Amino acid sequence: MFFTLLLQVIWILAAFGDEHWTYEGPHGQDHWPASFPECGGSAQSPINIQTSSVTFDSELPALQPHGYDQPGTKLLELHNNGHTVQLSLPPTLYLEGLPQKYVAVQLHLHWGQKGSLMGSEHQINSKAAAAELHIVHYDSDSYDSLSEAAKSPQGLAVLGILIEVGETENPAYEHILSHLHEIRYKGQMTSVPPFSVKELLPPVLAQYFRYNGSLTTPPCYQSVLWTVFSQKVQISKEQLEKLQETLFSTEKEPSQSLVQNYRVLQPLNQRTVLASFNQDESSYTTGEMLSLGLGILIGSVCLLLVVYFITKKIQKKKSRNEKSVGFTSAHATVE
Ligand SMILES: *[C@@H]1O[C@H](CO)[C@@H](O)[C@H](O)[C@H]1NC(C)=O
């Protein structure tokens, strides 16, 4: 009797100290702030990037990844942590073009339900992509460790890459996806031959959105300087299916599919989203194009009408003058 009580107490204590969280259910995202206060903060991620509301900043340089295309010789560790699939990265990979030098730590993915084309965390103009890649870096000049940097403003820099479905297989993403079957259950790990992480990025690194936000998973620290690329990358439908259908969020049976591991949109509040590029004319919507075209058409018609009436009036006046001249001369002849 006493023993059962003791077990219960231990169980309750363990549950309180538990860092257990999920995306849905009793430990789902609505409940994160109760256990992880920063998840209820005012500078959270992900956000919807409304391109009509971003601020162009001509000072934002193209992002320069270093060492990304030199994979080295060491095997990389690929891990199913029950929330996502995560690849560890060596510190020979780092970023320049940010206020600080940021060293790479890991990358991971977010995706949707089986068959869903909406699994990204960030959205652009309220449109989600099929999946999203996050490459996590920390400011190693200012902080001794990732865990220290993760709690400090701008301690982390994360690259967000939106992934959509295209016609062909993306060989770079296959370096990760082809190993998923080796780590189907939570806690499993495998080794992956090094490859060029650069190929996971979109070709144009000069066009991106920048804002101050947070980790998108508990403890949701508001320490992330975000870079979300404007350009998306493409993987095949089969590759997306592999991502959606291979992994489990549980250690064993009964198994639960690891799907829909994205956080819902968070309010922007007082924050500014910067853009490294100017939205040019080609970014007009169809509606804007139509009204612009219609405006030009109506304007031209009005101008033509005005010209037509003026010419007509001049002609009338001219012919009247000619008549009066004729009359005068006729009169003169009569005289
Ligand atoms: C992020 O926050 C820092 C510190 O408050 C500020 O200096 C910087 O301009 C902010 N960056 C963006 C992109 O808003």
XYZ file of C-alpha atoms and ligand atoms in Angstrom:
349
model
C 0.000 0.000 0.000
C 2.681 2.461 1.115
C 4.821 1.297 -1.744
C 2.126 2.003 -4.347
C 1.645 5.467 -2.875
C 5.371 6.122 -3.071
C 5.412 4.964 -6.685
C 2.549 7.307 -7.447
C 4.348 10.245 -5.850
C 7.477 9.478 -7.843
C 5.369 9.188 -10.974
C 3.720 12.570 -10.374
C 7.069 14.242 -9.612
C 8.533 12.731 -12.746
C 5.557 13.979 -14.768
C 6.083 17.516 -13.450
C 9.757 17.605 -14.204
C 9.034 15.947 -17.514
C 10.186 17.747 -20.602
C 7.771 15.671 -22.606
C 5.988 17.544 -25.394
C 4.151 16.706 -28.598
C 2.449 18.623 -31.410
C -1.071 17.335 -30.707
C -2.964 16.105 -27.661
C -2.603 16.755 -23.912
C 1.071 17.791 -24.307
C 0.373 19.567 -27.624
C 1.354 23.064 -28.677
C -1.565 24.782 -26.917
C -0.086 23.473 -23.665
C 3.584 24.303 -24.320
C 3.518 27.665 -22.480
C 2.374 25.955 -19.265
C 5.581 23.879 -19.106
C 7.826 26.166 -21.172
C 6.958 29.828 -20.410
C 8.900 31.306 -23.332
C 6.569 29.490 -25.748
C 3.997 32.090 -24.701
C 6.324 35.019 -25.517
C 5.707 37.843 -27.963
C 8.543 37.130 -30.428
C 7.818 33.532 -31.380
C 8.344 31.539 -34.561
C 7.212 30.543 -37.123
C 5.448 33.514 -38.709
C 3.569 34.321 -41.875
C 5.765 36.569 -44.029
C 3.472 39.065 -45.739
C 5.616 40.363 -48.591
C 3.588 43.584 -48.923
C 4.518 44.443 -45.312
C 8.250 43.649 -45.297
C 10.885 46.385 -45.160
C 13.536 46.389 -47.861
C 17.014 46.760 -46.377
C 19.715 47.416 -48.974
C 22.396 46.711 -46.339
C 21.555 43.010 -46.051
C 24.314 41.120 -47.903
C 24.077 37.747 -49.610
C 24.526 34.967 -47.105
C 27.894 33.246 -47.338
C 28.032 29.639 -46.204
C 31.601 28.427 -45.667
C 32.635 24.800 -45.693
C 29.169 23.721 -46.767
C 30.460 22.289 -50.024
C 33.461 20.607 -48.343
C 31.869 17.714 -46.518
C 35.123 16.384 -45.082
C 35.715 12.721 -44.314
C 33.886 12.163 -41.012
C 30.558 10.328 -41.027
C 27.564 12.447 -39.993
C 25.119 11.283 -37.347
C 21.449 11.014 -38.336
C 19.018 10.718 -35.431
C 15.293 10.134 -34.987
C 14.604 12.070 -31.783
C 10.855 11.449 -31.823
C 10.121 14.995 -32.979
C 12.100 15.139 -36.213
C 15.012 13.625 -38.121
C 18.194 15.483 -37.227
C 21.627 15.500 -38.852
C 24.593 16.671 -36.787
C 26.959 19.071 -38.564
C 30.651 19.725 -37.940
C 31.839 23.221 -36.890
C 33.823 23.475 -40.128
C 30.510 24.709 -41.546
C 29.828 28.352 -40.671
C 27.993 31.422 -41.916
C 29.156 34.897 -42.813
C 26.998 37.825 -43.873
C 25.276 38.007 -40.470
C 26.140 40.429 -37.626
C 28.347 37.642 -36.180
C 30.020 34.514 -37.387
C 27.681 31.574 -36.741
C 28.858 27.957 -36.603
C 26.627 25.081 -37.765
C 25.354 22.498 -35.251
C 22.581 20.475 -36.827
C 19.849 20.451 -39.429
C 16.374 18.940 -39.267
C 13.084 18.923 -41.118
C 9.414 19.719 -40.550
C 6.620 18.181 -42.617
C 2.883 17.465 -42.724
C 0.432 14.584 -42.705
C 0.737 11.758 -45.223
C -0.176 13.160 -48.630
C -0.252 16.769 -47.435
C 1.451 19.561 -49.385
C 1.308 21.847 -46.340
C 3.931 20.946 -43.797
C 6.233 23.962 -43.580
C 6.426 26.123 -40.472
C 6.949 29.507 -42.116
C 4.477 30.734 -44.669
C 4.882 33.367 -47.366
C 1.731 35.372 -48.065
C -0.287 32.830 -46.065
C 0.889 29.941 -48.224
C 2.610 26.964 -46.594
C 5.112 24.832 -48.520
C 5.223 21.023 -48.381
C 8.091 20.881 -45.867
C 10.846 23.008 -44.352
C 14.532 22.500 -43.650
C 16.164 24.263 -40.696
C 19.929 24.591 -40.413
C 20.821 25.623 -36.863
C 23.943 27.692 -36.046
C 25.236 29.452 -32.938
C 27.440 32.447 -32.249
C 30.610 30.653 -31.151
C 32.630 33.873 -30.733
C 30.301 35.172 -28.016
C 29.252 31.919 -26.350
C 31.053 28.801 -25.157
C 28.317 26.346 -25.994
C 25.160 25.879 -27.982
C 23.071 25.633 -24.797
C 24.414 28.953 -23.542
C 23.880 30.678 -26.909
C 20.374 29.221 -27.187
C 19.250 31.317 -24.202
C 20.805 34.592 -25.375
C 19.363 37.163 -27.831
C 20.678 36.451 -31.348
C 22.728 33.593 -29.918
C 21.385 31.383 -32.696
C 21.014 31.831 -36.446
C 18.698 29.453 -38.278
C 18.304 29.166 -42.028
C 14.788 28.283 -43.158
C 14.431 26.617 -46.541
C 10.945 26.029 -47.896
C 10.532 22.745 -49.771
C 7.968 22.127 -52.506
C 7.221 19.188 -54.784
C 8.795 19.227 -58.227
C 9.131 16.859 -61.164
C 12.518 15.333 -60.421
C 14.291 13.692 -57.526
C 16.590 16.019 -55.575
C 19.870 14.066 -55.140
C 21.093 16.263 -52.275
C 18.054 15.522 -50.111
C 18.418 11.838 -50.949
C 21.636 11.844 -48.855
C 19.285 12.145 -45.857
C 16.059 10.536 -47.050
C 17.665 7.303 -48.235
C 18.680 6.556 -44.614
C 15.342 7.132 -42.913
C 14.432 3.427 -42.977
C 17.468 2.775 -40.728
C 16.088 5.001 -37.961
C 12.345 4.357 -38.048
C 11.881 4.418 -34.270
C 12.489 7.209 -31.783
C 15.998 7.111 -30.343
C 17.546 5.309 -33.299
C 20.688 6.641 -34.904
C 22.677 5.946 -38.034
C 25.776 7.249 -39.799
C 25.615 9.063 -43.100
C 28.530 9.583 -45.508
C 29.466 13.287 -45.682
C 27.954 15.272 -48.553
C 27.735 18.886 -49.719
C 25.195 20.571 -47.459
C 25.329 23.537 -49.863
C 23.205 21.545 -52.327
C 20.336 21.542 -49.825
C 20.119 25.334 -50.150
C 18.296 27.222 -52.912
C 20.574 28.585 -55.695
C 19.939 32.270 -54.897
C 21.272 33.085 -51.428
C 20.950 36.860 -51.843
C 17.152 36.940 -51.558
C 15.853 36.290 -48.075
C 13.678 37.546 -45.222
C 15.228 38.333 -41.854
C 13.552 38.688 -38.461
C 14.080 38.091 -34.736
C 12.219 35.019 -33.505
C 12.432 31.812 -31.529
C 13.024 28.097 -31.571
C 9.857 26.530 -33.012
C 9.943 23.715 -30.416
C 10.049 23.835 -26.603
C 11.677 25.573 -24.813
C 10.938 28.162 -27.577
C 13.827 30.455 -26.561
C 13.587 33.827 -28.296
C 17.202 33.746 -29.368
C 17.013 33.095 -33.101
C 18.039 35.447 -35.862
C 15.981 33.952 -38.680
C 16.827 33.871 -42.379
C 14.045 32.486 -44.564
C 15.019 32.236 -48.214
C 12.628 33.632 -50.783
C 13.481 30.868 -53.241
C 12.155 27.365 -52.557
C 13.882 24.045 -53.246
C 12.157 21.109 -54.864
C 12.033 17.421 -54.028
C 10.016 14.743 -55.835
C 6.614 13.500 -54.712
C 8.242 10.141 -53.846
C 10.829 11.891 -51.674
C 8.148 13.801 -49.781
C 6.257 10.543 -49.253
C 9.393 8.907 -47.877
C 9.708 11.773 -45.372
C 6.045 11.529 -44.408
C 5.737 7.762 -44.198
C 8.946 6.247 -42.813
C 9.428 7.502 -39.256
C 7.700 6.837 -35.933
C 7.577 9.201 -32.958
C 7.582 6.201 -30.597
C 10.337 3.836 -29.467
C 8.449 0.657 -30.288
C 4.975 -0.816 -30.785
C 2.349 0.489 -30.528
C 3.917 2.741 -33.116
C 2.810 6.249 -33.904
C 3.739 7.912 -37.211
C 6.048 10.896 -36.974
C 3.998 13.340 -39.039
C 2.710 16.901 -38.862
C 5.658 18.085 -36.811
C 5.185 21.767 -37.514
C 4.193 24.525 -35.138
C 1.246 26.776 -36.011
C 1.851 30.408 -37.033
C 2.716 32.821 -34.240
C 1.688 36.506 -34.141
C 4.241 38.978 -35.513
C 3.315 41.564 -32.864
C 5.661 44.589 -32.936
C 8.372 42.922 -35.001
C 9.708 44.007 -38.368
C 10.505 41.565 -41.148
C 13.353 42.767 -43.339
C 13.870 41.753 -46.968
C 17.299 41.685 -48.592
C 15.757 42.363 -51.990
C 13.371 44.835 -53.547
C 10.036 43.496 -54.670
C 10.084 44.505 -58.369
C 7.273 44.963 -60.906
C 7.236 41.264 -61.696
C 5.858 40.697 -58.228
C 2.548 42.452 -59.031
C -0.409 40.162 -58.477
C -2.796 39.323 -61.335
C -5.362 41.683 -59.816
C -2.889 44.540 -59.652
C -1.782 43.822 -63.232
C -5.420 43.850 -64.423
C -6.316 47.126 -62.740
C -3.070 48.653 -63.996
C -3.908 47.534 -67.558
C -7.480 48.757 -67.267
C -6.267 52.115 -65.927
C -3.920 52.564 -68.872
C -6.684 51.586 -71.318
C -9.260 54.020 -69.859
C -6.630 56.762 -69.703
C -5.686 56.238 -73.345
C -9.333 56.256 -74.495
C -9.972 59.510 -72.617
C -6.871 61.092 -74.145
C -7.924 59.969 -77.645
C -11.419 61.406 -77.140
C -10.019 64.752 -75.986
C -7.668 64.895 -78.975
C -10.539 63.934 -81.296
C -12.856 66.683 -80.019
C -10.148 69.338 -80.069
C -9.236 68.451 -83.660
C -12.875 68.509 -84.617
C -13.375 71.930 -83.023
C -10.298 73.326 -84.791
C -11.564 71.953 -88.091
C -15.009 73.507 -87.517
C -13.463 76.868 -86.704
C -11.233 76.628 -89.753
C -14.122 75.861 -92.117
C -16.179 78.716 -90.601
C -13.268 81.081 -91.191
C -12.944 79.838 -94.740
C -16.724 80.399 -95.310
C -16.541 83.930 -93.991
C -13.539 84.602 -96.199
C -15.499 83.280 -99.203
C -18.444 85.449 -98.249
C -16.271 88.505 -97.970
C -14.684 87.881 -101.285
C -18.099 87.175 -102.840
C -19.332 90.372 -101.331
C -16.323 92.082 -102.744
C -17.074 90.665 -106.175
C -20.620 91.902 -106.012
C -19.375 95.323 -105.215
C 16.728 42.083 -33.813
O 16.887 42.584 -32.496
C 18.054 43.377 -32.327
C 18.162 43.720 -30.861
O 16.972 44.229 -30.367
C 17.989 44.606 -33.209
O 19.149 45.388 -33.075
C 17.852 44.138 -34.665
O 17.687 45.242 -35.507
C 16.680 43.196 -34.821
N 16.715 42.630 -36.166
C 15.663 42.604 -36.974
C 15.857 41.939 -38.279
O 14.589 43.074 -36.688
